[in-house]
């Protein structure tokens, strides 16, 4: 799709990306300041940070839904203008079309790309089965559980075979067991053809278990990327078992010592921002 | 309370009311009629009048006219409402310019328009249709406008990320959302279409349920007025049942539409 695919190993590059929001009372809130992040093609990068630090904001920049106030965004070496056509985005909030059935939700990405409806449906059936919901094709989103909706969302994004996968706390509302099942499912699907993945989570264990690299953001405002760890665990992984390994614990302890302070700061600062006098 | 029980209770209410009505309008109590027949008629006469209409077959013509006017008012009003609702929602500048005038037009009690429509469009069905349209249009317009405006930002962003262009967003996101809002007001707008037709007939026409009631009133035929009212109620209820059936089919995807009705 893009000319520079072969020339650069980087799927996503954020150079000194800064994001400012104009608030209603004419103040400017700098959510993210000079964030630097580069994701190789085929690399799985997890972003962890305290709540409200700007993780979703970072993904929105990579998706082209949000324009940074400063800095550059490059996708496969090309400056990003408009939407990122190489990316699939699994949103943090509910994003399925409530008026479409599960199967229609999955097939829609192909249909609007001009694939014949019958073919699109057939491939959607395949994806429905891959996410383990073969019997739920005719249900509308409100008839599915939160976890089932997330799985449909995953299939909806993956069926288009995007080169870059942006995932914003995809397993956020799920219980611990379902998260692990979903995590394994994701790794299985991802290992079939490795895409570049930017995976946001607030769960450090999940980040380490899934990713090649774990990136830590500081508490906002003016959040930055303050840490970048390579995860030395071998693949294929089983995220039930990987948590028992010694390396896992060592890395977890190391990252947590940095993250802990930021999490505390995040709480303090967000309460200060909320209660600040004009 | 099971279904049969409920139905029996509902029937009982009707029986009691009709019974009291019959009693007070035919049997003097302490030498006085509580419901003087001249003003209140009585259920037997009203029933006889309804039966007479259906036996003679004259009522069908009036029902058909009122139904036809209501359908036309609903279809034209809805089309206009959808078109303008969409247009205004997608063009905020147009919406801002016309906003005070839309509010003004909507604030006007529609009955005062009836003489003007009669003047412009004559005594035939079109002056009634026009009155119904002015009622239906605004309901549909505001709902469609709201439906397009209230599309979830995330669902919209998802559509964009999945590769939809403006036209496809319109078809797969804005349109279904607007339709769902419009259908949620379907009962109201259909009801208003009938109101427009009947009020228009009442104020000047040669046929229809409104005309029937107005005629009876003109000769102080209270039984005729009540009979007309009952036929009208039954007519509206039948239409409403039809609307409910349509709604169930079209809004299956909505959490509240399908399952939770009794
Ligand atoms: N449209 C906006 N206008 C103003 N401020 C915003 C806007 N969107 C986000 N913010 C602020 O920017 C900061 C970062 O938001 P973001 O949604 O990226 O956080 P997050 O890291 O994803 O948090 P969470 O983990 O809770 O999802 C927050 O403090 C938020 O209040
Ligand atoms: Mg977020």
Coordinates of C-alpha atoms and ligand atoms in Angstrom, one line a residue:
Chain A
X1 CA 0.0 0.0 0.0
X2 CA 2.7 2.5 1.0
X3 CA 5.8 3.0 -1.0
X4 CA 8.3 2.9 1.8
X5 CA 7.4 -0.5 3.2
X6 CA 10.7 -2.1 2.4
X7 CA 12.9 0.9 3.0
X8 CA 12.3 1.1 6.8
X9 CA 12.0 -1.5 9.5
X10 CA 9.6 0.8 11.4
X11 CA 5.9 0.3 11.1
X12 CA 5.0 3.2 13.4
X13 CA 7.3 6.1 14.5
X14 CA 6.3 8.9 16.8
X15 CA 8.9 11.6 17.0
X16 CA 8.5 14.1 19.8
X17 CA 4.7 13.8 19.5
X18 CA 2.9 16.4 21.6
X19 CA -0.8 16.5 22.1
X20 CA -2.7 19.5 23.5
X21 CA -6.4 19.7 24.1
X22 CA -8.3 23.0 24.2
X23 CA -10.5 22.9 27.1
X24 CA -13.9 24.7 27.3
X25 CA -12.6 27.5 29.4
X26 CA -9.9 28.4 26.9
X27 CA -7.1 26.7 28.9
X28 CA -4.9 24.3 27.1
X29 CA -4.2 20.8 28.5
X30 CA -1.0 19.2 27.3
X31 CA -1.8 15.6 27.7
X32 CA 1.3 14.1 26.0
X33 CA 4.6 15.9 25.5
X34 CA 7.4 14.8 23.2
X35 CA 6.6 11.2 23.2
X36 CA 9.1 9.1 21.2
X37 CA 8.1 5.6 20.2
X38 CA 9.1 3.3 17.4
X39 CA 7.5 0.0 16.6
X40 CA 9.2 -2.4 14.2
X41 CA 7.2 -4.3 11.6
X42 CA 6.0 -7.5 13.2
X43 CA 6.8 -6.3 16.8
X44 CA 4.4 -6.5 19.7
X45 CA 4.7 -3.5 21.9
X46 CA 2.6 -3.0 25.1
X47 CA 2.1 0.5 26.5
X48 CA 1.5 0.7 30.3
X49 CA 0.8 3.7 32.3
X50 CA -1.4 5.2 35.0
X51 CA -5.0 6.0 34.2
X52 CA -5.5 9.3 32.3
X53 CA -1.8 9.5 31.2
X54 CA -2.5 9.6 27.5
X55 CA -2.4 6.0 26.3
X56 CA -5.6 6.2 24.2
X57 CA -4.4 9.6 23.0
X58 CA -1.2 8.0 21.7
X59 CA -3.1 5.3 19.8
X60 CA -5.4 8.0 18.3
X61 CA -2.3 9.7 17.0
X62 CA -1.0 6.5 15.4
X63 CA -4.5 5.9 13.9
X64 CA -4.6 9.4 12.4
X65 CA -7.8 10.2 14.3
X66 CA -6.0 12.9 16.3
X67 CA -3.4 15.4 15.0
X68 CA -0.4 16.0 17.2
X69 CA 0.2 19.7 18.1
X70 CA 3.9 19.1 17.6
X71 CA 6.3 16.4 16.4
X72 CA 6.0 13.9 13.6
X73 CA 4.1 10.6 12.9
X74 CA 5.5 8.2 10.3
X75 CA 3.9 5.0 9.1
X76 CA 6.3 2.7 7.3
X77 CA 8.5 5.7 6.8
X78 CA 5.8 7.9 5.3
X79 CA 4.5 11.0 7.2
X80 CA 0.9 10.3 8.2
X81 CA -1.6 12.6 6.7
X82 CA -5.3 11.8 7.4
X83 CA -6.3 8.4 8.6
X84 CA -3.9 5.6 8.9
X85 CA -5.1 3.2 6.2
X86 CA -2.6 0.5 7.3
X87 CA -4.0 0.2 10.8
X88 CA -6.8 -1.7 12.4
X89 CA -8.1 -0.2 15.7
X90 CA -9.7 -2.0 18.5
X91 CA -11.3 0.8 20.6
X92 CA -11.4 1.0 24.3
X93 CA -15.1 1.9 24.3
X94 CA -17.9 -0.1 22.6
X95 CA -17.5 0.4 18.9
X96 CA -19.5 -2.4 17.2
X97 CA -22.5 -1.3 15.1
X98 CA -25.4 -2.0 17.3
X99 CA -27.8 -2.4 14.3
X100 CA -25.7 -5.1 12.7
X101 CA -25.5 -8.8 13.8
X102 CA -22.2 -10.3 14.9
X103 CA -21.6 -11.7 11.4
X104 CA -22.5 -8.4 9.7
X105 CA -20.2 -6.5 12.0
X106 CA -17.3 -8.8 11.1
X107 CA -18.1 -8.8 7.3
X108 CA -18.6 -5.0 7.0
X109 CA -14.9 -4.2 6.6
X110 CA -14.7 -6.4 3.5
X111 CA -18.1 -5.3 2.1
X112 CA -17.2 -1.7 2.1
X113 CA -13.9 -2.6 0.4
X114 CA -15.9 -4.0 -2.5
X115 CA -15.8 -7.7 -1.7
X116 CA -19.0 -9.5 -2.8
X117 CA -21.4 -9.9 0.0
X118 CA -21.5 -13.7 -0.2
X119 CA -17.7 -14.0 -0.1
X120 CA -17.4 -11.4 2.7
X121 CA -20.0 -13.4 4.8
X122 CA -18.2 -16.6 4.2
X123 CA -14.9 -15.2 5.3
X124 CA -16.6 -13.6 8.3
X125 CA -18.0 -17.1 9.3
X126 CA -14.4 -18.3 9.4
X127 CA -13.3 -15.5 11.7
X128 CA -16.4 -16.0 13.8
X129 CA -15.2 -19.5 14.4
X130 CA -11.6 -18.4 15.0
X131 CA -12.7 -16.2 17.9
X132 CA -14.8 -19.1 19.2
X133 CA -18.3 -17.7 18.6
X134 CA -19.4 -19.8 15.7
X135 CA -22.9 -20.2 17.1
X136 CA -23.5 -16.5 17.8
X137 CA -23.4 -15.1 14.3
X138 CA -27.0 -13.9 14.3
X139 CA -26.9 -12.1 17.6
X140 CA -27.0 -8.4 17.9
X141 CA -24.3 -6.8 20.1
X142 CA -26.6 -6.2 23.0
X143 CA -27.3 -9.9 23.1
X144 CA -23.6 -10.7 23.6
X145 CA -21.5 -10.5 26.8
X146 CA -18.8 -7.9 27.1
X147 CA -16.1 -10.5 26.4
X148 CA -18.0 -11.8 23.4
X149 CA -18.3 -8.3 22.0
X150 CA -14.6 -7.8 22.3
X151 CA -14.0 -11.0 20.4
X152 CA -16.3 -9.9 17.6
X153 CA -14.5 -6.5 17.6
X154 CA -11.2 -8.4 17.3
X155 CA -12.5 -10.4 14.3
X156 CA -14.0 -7.2 12.8
X157 CA -10.5 -5.6 12.8
X158 CA -8.4 -8.7 11.8
X159 CA -10.6 -9.7 8.8
X160 CA -9.2 -6.7 7.0
X161 CA -5.7 -8.0 7.6
X162 CA -4.2 -4.6 8.6
X163 CA -0.4 -4.3 8.8
X164 CA -0.6 -2.5 12.1
X165 CA -2.9 -3.4 15.0
X166 CA -3.8 -0.8 17.6
X167 CA -5.5 -2.3 20.6
X168 CA -6.7 -0.1 23.5
X169 CA -7.3 -2.2 26.6
X170 CA -9.1 -4.8 24.6
X171 CA -9.5 -7.0 27.6
X172 CA -10.2 -4.2 30.0
X173 CA -13.7 -5.1 31.2
X174 CA -13.1 -8.8 31.4
X175 CA -12.4 -11.1 34.4
X176 CA -9.0 -12.5 35.0
X177 CA -9.7 -16.0 33.5
X178 CA -11.3 -14.6 30.3
X179 CA -8.4 -12.2 29.9
X180 CA -6.0 -15.0 29.8
X181 CA -8.0 -17.0 27.4
X182 CA -8.3 -13.9 25.2
X183 CA -4.6 -13.3 25.5
X184 CA -3.7 -16.7 24.3
X185 CA -6.2 -16.4 21.5
X186 CA -4.6 -13.1 20.5
X187 CA -1.1 -14.5 20.5
X188 CA -2.3 -17.5 18.5
X189 CA -3.8 -15.2 15.8
X190 CA -0.9 -12.9 15.9
X191 CA 1.7 -15.5 15.5
X192 CA 0.0 -16.7 12.3
X193 CA 1.2 -13.6 10.5
X194 CA 3.1 -11.2 12.7
X195 CA 1.7 -7.7 12.5
X196 CA 3.1 -4.7 14.3
X197 CA 1.0 -4.3 17.4
X198 CA 0.5 -1.4 19.8
X199 CA -1.3 -2.8 22.8
X200 CA -2.5 -0.6 25.6
X201 CA -3.2 -2.1 29.0
X202 CA -3.1 -1.1 32.6
X203 CA -2.1 -4.6 33.6
X204 CA 1.6 -4.9 33.8
X205 CA 1.5 -8.7 34.0
X206 CA -0.5 -8.9 30.8
X207 CA 1.9 -6.6 29.1
X208 CA 4.9 -8.7 29.9
X209 CA 3.2 -11.9 29.1
X210 CA 2.1 -10.8 25.6
X211 CA 4.6 -8.3 24.3
X212 CA 8.1 -8.2 22.9
X213 CA 8.6 -4.8 24.4
X214 CA 6.9 -3.0 27.3
X215 CA 6.8 0.8 27.3
X216 CA 5.9 2.8 30.4
X217 CA 4.3 6.3 30.3
X218 CA 4.6 8.8 33.1
X219 CA 1.5 10.3 34.7
X220 CA 0.0 13.3 32.9
X221 CA -0.2 16.1 32.3
X222 CA 2.7 16.3 29.9
X223 CA 3.1 12.6 30.0
X224 CA 6.2 11.1 28.4
X225 CA 7.5 7.7 27.7
X226 CA 9.9 7.0 30.6
X227 CA 10.8 3.4 30.2
X228 CA 11.3 0.8 27.5
X229 CA 12.0 -2.8 28.3
X230 CA 12.7 -5.8 26.0
X231 CA 10.9 -8.9 27.2
X232 CA 13.4 -11.8 27.0
X233 CA 10.8 -14.6 27.2
X234 CA 10.7 -17.1 24.4
X235 CA 7.8 -17.7 22.0
X236 CA 5.4 -19.4 21.5
X237 CA 4.2 -18.5 25.0
X238 CA 1.4 -19.7 27.1
X239 CA 0.3 -16.9 29.3
X240 CA -1.1 -19.2 31.9
X241 CA 2.4 -20.7 32.5
X242 CA 4.7 -17.8 31.6
X243 CA 3.8 -16.1 34.8
X244 CA 5.5 -18.8 36.8
X245 CA 8.9 -18.2 35.2
X246 CA 11.8 -16.6 37.1
X247 CA 12.6 -14.1 34.3
X248 CA 9.0 -13.0 34.3
X249 CA 9.2 -12.1 38.0
X250 CA 12.5 -10.3 37.7
X251 CA 11.2 -8.2 34.9
X252 CA 8.0 -7.5 36.6
X253 CA 9.7 -6.3 39.7
X254 CA 12.1 -4.1 37.7
X255 CA 9.3 -2.4 35.7
X256 CA 7.0 -2.1 38.7
X257 CA 9.5 -0.2 40.7
X258 CA 9.3 2.5 38.1
X259 CA 5.6 2.3 37.4
X260 CA 4.6 2.3 41.0
X261 CA 5.7 5.9 41.6
X262 CA 3.9 7.1 38.4
X263 CA 0.7 5.3 39.4
X264 CA 0.7 7.2 42.7
X265 CA 1.5 10.5 40.9
X266 CA -1.3 9.8 38.5
X267 CA -3.9 9.7 41.2
X268 CA -2.6 12.8 43.0
X269 CA -2.3 14.8 39.8
X270 CA -5.6 13.9 38.3
X271 CA -7.3 14.9 41.5
X272 CA -5.4 18.2 41.5
X273 CA -6.3 18.9 37.9
X274 CA -10.0 18.1 38.6
X275 CA -10.1 20.4 41.6
X276 CA -7.9 23.2 40.3
X277 CA -9.2 26.7 40.6
X278 CA -9.7 28.6 37.4
Chain B
X1 CA -51.3 -11.7 37.4
X2 CA -51.7 -13.9 34.3
X3 CA -53.0 -12.9 31.0
X4 CA -56.5 -14.1 31.3
X5 CA -56.9 -12.5 34.7
X6 CA -55.6 -9.2 33.4
X7 CA -58.0 -9.4 30.5
X8 CA -60.9 -10.1 32.8
X9 CA -60.1 -7.1 35.0
X10 CA -59.8 -4.9 31.9
X11 CA -63.2 -6.1 30.7
X12 CA -64.6 -5.5 34.1
X13 CA -63.6 -1.8 34.0
X14 CA -65.4 -1.4 30.7
X15 CA -68.5 -3.2 31.9
X16 CA -68.7 -1.0 35.1
X17 CA -68.2 2.2 33.2
X18 CA -70.8 1.3 30.5
X19 CA -73.1 0.0 33.2
X20 CA -73.0 3.2 35.2
X21 CA -73.4 5.3 32.1
X22 CA -76.5 3.3 31.2
X23 CA -77.8 3.4 34.7
X24 CA -77.4 7.1 35.3
X25 CA -78.7 8.1 31.9
X26 CA -81.9 6.0 31.9
X27 CA -82.9 5.6 35.6
X28 CA -83.8 8.7 37.5
X29 CA -82.2 8.9 41.0
X30 CA -84.1 11.0 43.5
X31 CA -86.2 12.2 40.7
X32 CA -83.3 13.5 38.7
X33 CA -81.3 12.1 35.8
X34 CA -77.6 12.4 36.8
X35 CA -76.5 12.1 33.1
X36 CA -79.3 13.9 31.1
X37 CA -79.8 11.9 27.9
X38 CA -79.7 15.1 25.8
X39 CA -76.0 15.7 26.8
X40 CA -74.8 12.1 27.4
X41 CA -77.1 9.9 25.3
X42 CA -76.8 6.3 26.5
X43 CA -74.7 3.2 25.6
X44 CA -77.6 1.4 23.9
X45 CA -78.3 4.2 21.6
X46 CA -74.6 4.7 20.9
X47 CA -74.2 1.0 20.2
X48 CA -77.3 1.0 17.9
X49 CA -75.8 3.9 16.0
X50 CA -72.5 2.2 15.5
X51 CA -74.2 -1.0 14.3
X52 CA -76.5 1.0 12.0
X53 CA -73.4 2.6 10.4
X54 CA -71.7 -0.7 9.7
X55 CA -75.0 -2.4 8.6
X56 CA -75.7 0.4 6.1
X57 CA -72.0 0.4 5.1
X58 CA -71.7 4.2 5.0
X59 CA -69.0 4.1 7.7
X60 CA -66.5 2.4 5.4
X61 CA -66.3 5.3 3.1
X62 CA -65.5 7.7 5.9
X63 CA -63.0 5.3 7.5
X64 CA -61.3 4.8 4.1
X65 CA -61.0 8.6 3.6
X66 CA -59.6 9.2 7.1
X67 CA -57.2 6.3 6.7
X68 CA -56.0 7.6 3.3
X69 CA -55.5 11.1 4.6
X70 CA -53.5 9.8 7.6
X71 CA -51.3 7.6 5.4
X72 CA -50.6 10.5 3.0
X73 CA -49.8 12.9 5.9
X74 CA -47.6 10.3 7.6
X75 CA -45.6 9.4 4.4
X76 CA -45.1 13.0 3.2
X77 CA -44.4 14.3 6.7
X78 CA -41.9 11.6 7.4
X79 CA -40.1 11.9 4.0
X80 CA -39.8 15.7 4.6
X81 CA -38.7 15.2 8.2
X82 CA -36.0 12.6 7.2
X83 CA -34.7 14.8 4.4
X84 CA -34.5 18.0 6.4
X85 CA -33.4 16.2 9.6
X86 CA -30.4 14.7 7.7
X87 CA -29.6 17.9 5.9
X88 CA -29.6 20.1 9.0
X89 CA -27.7 17.6 11.1
X90 CA -24.9 17.3 8.5
X91 CA -24.8 21.1 7.8
X92 CA -24.5 22.8 11.2
X93 CA -24.4 26.2 9.5
X94 CA -27.7 25.7 7.8
X95 CA -29.2 24.4 11.0
X96 CA -27.9 27.4 12.9
X97 CA -29.4 29.9 10.4
X98 CA -32.8 28.2 10.3
X99 CA -32.9 27.3 14.0
X100 CA -35.2 30.2 15.2
X101 CA -37.6 29.8 12.3
X102 CA -37.9 26.0 12.9
X103 CA -38.6 26.7 16.5
X104 CA -41.1 29.4 15.6
X105 CA -42.9 27.2 13.1
X106 CA -43.0 24.3 15.6
X107 CA -44.4 26.6 18.3
X108 CA -47.4 27.5 16.3
X109 CA -50.6 25.6 17.2
X110 CA -51.4 23.8 14.0
X111 CA -55.1 24.2 14.3
X112 CA -54.8 27.9 13.3
X113 CA -53.4 26.7 10.0
X114 CA -56.5 24.7 9.1
X115 CA -58.5 27.6 7.6
X116 CA -55.5 28.7 5.5
X117 CA -55.0 25.2 4.2
X118 CA -58.7 25.0 3.4
X119 CA -58.4 28.3 1.6
X120 CA -55.3 27.2 -0.4
X121 CA -56.2 23.5 -1.0
X122 CA -60.0 23.4 -0.9
X123 CA -62.3 21.2 1.1
X124 CA -60.9 17.9 -0.3
X125 CA -58.4 15.6 1.3
X126 CA -55.3 17.7 0.6
X127 CA -56.1 20.4 3.2
X128 CA -56.3 17.6 5.8
X129 CA -53.2 16.0 4.6
X130 CA -51.4 19.3 4.8
X131 CA -52.5 19.7 8.4
X132 CA -51.2 16.2 9.3
X133 CA -48.0 16.9 7.5
X134 CA -47.2 19.9 9.6
X135 CA -47.6 17.8 12.7
X136 CA -45.7 14.7 11.5
X137 CA -42.9 16.6 9.9
X138 CA -41.6 18.2 13.1
X139 CA -41.7 15.0 15.1
X140 CA -39.7 13.1 12.5
X141 CA -37.5 16.1 11.8
X142 CA -36.4 16.5 15.4
X143 CA -35.9 12.8 15.9
X144 CA -33.8 12.3 12.8
X145 CA -31.8 15.3 13.6
X146 CA -31.1 14.0 17.1
X147 CA -30.4 10.5 15.7
X148 CA -27.7 11.8 13.4
X149 CA -26.2 14.1 16.0
X150 CA -26.1 11.4 18.7
X151 CA -24.2 8.8 16.8
X152 CA -21.5 7.5 19.2
X153 CA -18.1 9.1 18.4
X154 CA -16.5 5.7 18.8
X155 CA -18.8 3.9 16.4
X156 CA -18.2 6.7 13.9
X157 CA -14.4 6.5 14.4
X158 CA -14.7 2.7 14.0
X159 CA -16.5 3.1 10.7
X160 CA -13.7 5.4 9.5
X161 CA -11.0 3.1 10.6
X162 CA -12.7 0.2 8.8
X163 CA -12.4 2.3 5.6
X164 CA -15.8 3.8 5.2
X165 CA -16.1 6.9 3.1
X166 CA -18.7 9.6 3.7
X167 CA -21.3 7.9 1.7
X168 CA -20.7 4.6 3.4
X169 CA -20.8 6.2 6.8
X170 CA -24.1 7.7 5.8
X171 CA -25.5 4.3 4.9
X172 CA -24.0 2.2 7.6
X173 CA -23.9 4.6 10.6
X174 CA -25.9 7.8 10.3
X175 CA -28.9 6.3 8.5
X176 CA -29.5 3.3 10.9
X177 CA -29.1 5.6 13.9
X178 CA -31.5 8.2 12.5
X179 CA -34.0 5.5 11.6
X180 CA -34.0 4.0 15.1
X181 CA -34.8 7.4 16.5
X182 CA -37.5 8.0 14.0
X183 CA -39.0 4.6 14.7
X184 CA -38.9 5.2 18.4
X185 CA -41.3 8.1 17.7
X186 CA -43.4 6.1 15.3
X187 CA -46.4 5.8 17.6
X188 CA -46.5 9.5 18.2
X189 CA -46.1 10.5 14.6
X190 CA -48.7 8.1 13.3
X191 CA -51.0 9.3 16.0
X192 CA -50.5 12.9 14.9
X193 CA -51.1 12.0 11.3
X194 CA -54.6 10.8 12.4
X195 CA -55.1 13.8 14.6
X196 CA -54.3 16.1 11.7
X197 CA -56.7 14.3 9.4
X198 CA -59.6 14.2 11.9
X199 CA -59.2 17.8 13.1
X200 CA -59.1 19.0 9.5
X201 CA -62.2 17.0 8.6
X202 CA -63.9 18.4 11.7
X203 CA -63.2 22.0 10.7
X204 CA -64.6 21.6 7.2
X205 CA -65.0 18.7 4.8
X206 CA -67.5 16.4 3.2
X207 CA -66.3 13.0 4.3
X208 CA -64.2 11.2 7.0
X209 CA -64.6 10.4 10.7
X210 CA -64.1 14.0 11.7
X211 CA -66.9 15.0 9.4
X212 CA -69.2 12.4 10.8
X213 CA -68.7 13.7 14.3
X214 CA -69.1 17.3 13.3
X215 CA -72.3 16.4 11.4
X216 CA -73.8 14.6 14.4
X217 CA -72.8 17.5 16.7
X218 CA -74.5 20.0 14.2
X219 CA -77.9 18.4 14.8
X220 CA -77.3 17.7 18.6
X221 CA -77.1 14.0 17.9
X222 CA -75.1 13.1 21.0
X223 CA -75.3 9.4 20.3
X224 CA -73.8 10.1 16.9
X225 CA -70.9 12.1 18.5
X226 CA -70.1 9.3 20.9
X227 CA -70.5 6.6 18.2
X228 CA -68.0 8.6 16.1
X229 CA -65.6 8.8 19.0
X230 CA -65.7 5.1 19.7
X231 CA -65.1 4.2 16.0
X232 CA -62.2 6.7 16.0
X233 CA -60.6 5.2 19.1
X234 CA -60.9 1.7 17.7
X235 CA -59.5 2.9 14.4
X236 CA -56.4 4.5 16.2
X237 CA -55.9 1.4 18.3
X238 CA -55.9 -0.9 15.2
X239 CA -53.3 1.4 13.5
X240 CA -51.2 1.4 16.7
X241 CA -51.2 -2.4 16.8
X242 CA -50.0 -2.3 13.2
X243 CA -47.2 0.1 14.1
X244 CA -46.1 -2.1 17.0
X245 CA -45.8 -5.0 14.6
X246 CA -43.7 -3.0 12.2
X247 CA -41.5 -1.6 15.0
X248 CA -40.8 -5.1 16.4
X249 CA -39.5 -6.2 13.0
X250 CA -37.4 -3.2 12.3
X251 CA -35.9 -2.6 15.7
X252 CA -34.8 -6.1 16.7
X253 CA -31.3 -4.9 17.3
X254 CA -32.4 -2.6 20.1
X255 CA -32.0 -3.8 23.7
X256 CA -35.4 -2.5 24.8
X257 CA -37.5 -3.0 21.6
X258 CA -37.4 -6.8 21.3
X259 CA -37.5 -8.6 24.6
X260 CA -38.8 -6.4 27.4
X261 CA -42.4 -5.6 26.2
X262 CA -45.3 -7.4 27.8
Ligands
LIG1 N1 -11.1 15.6 24.0 C1 -10.4 15.9 25.1 N2 -10.4 17.1 25.7 C2 -9.7 17.4 26.8 N3 -9.0 16.5 27.4 C3 -8.9 15.3 27.0 C4 -9.6 14.9 25.8 N4 -9.3 13.6 25.6 C5 -8.5 13.2 26.6 N5 -8.2 14.2 27.4 C6 -7.3 14.2 28.6 O1 -6.1 13.7 28.1 C7 -5.6 12.8 29.1 C8 -5.2 11.5 28.4 O2 -6.4 10.8 28.0 P1 -6.4 9.3 27.5 O3 -7.8 9.0 27.1 O4 -5.4 9.2 26.5 O5 -6.0 8.5 28.8 P2 -5.6 7.0 29.0 O6 -4.2 6.9 29.3 O7 -6.1 6.2 27.8 O8 -6.5 6.6 30.3 P3 -7.3 5.3 30.6 O9 -6.3 4.3 31.0 O10 -8.1 5.7 31.8 O11 -8.0 4.9 29.4 C9 -6.6 12.7 30.2 O12 -6.2 13.4 31.3 C10 -7.9 13.2 29.6 O13 -8.6 13.9 30.6
LIG2 MG1 -7.7 5.0 27.5

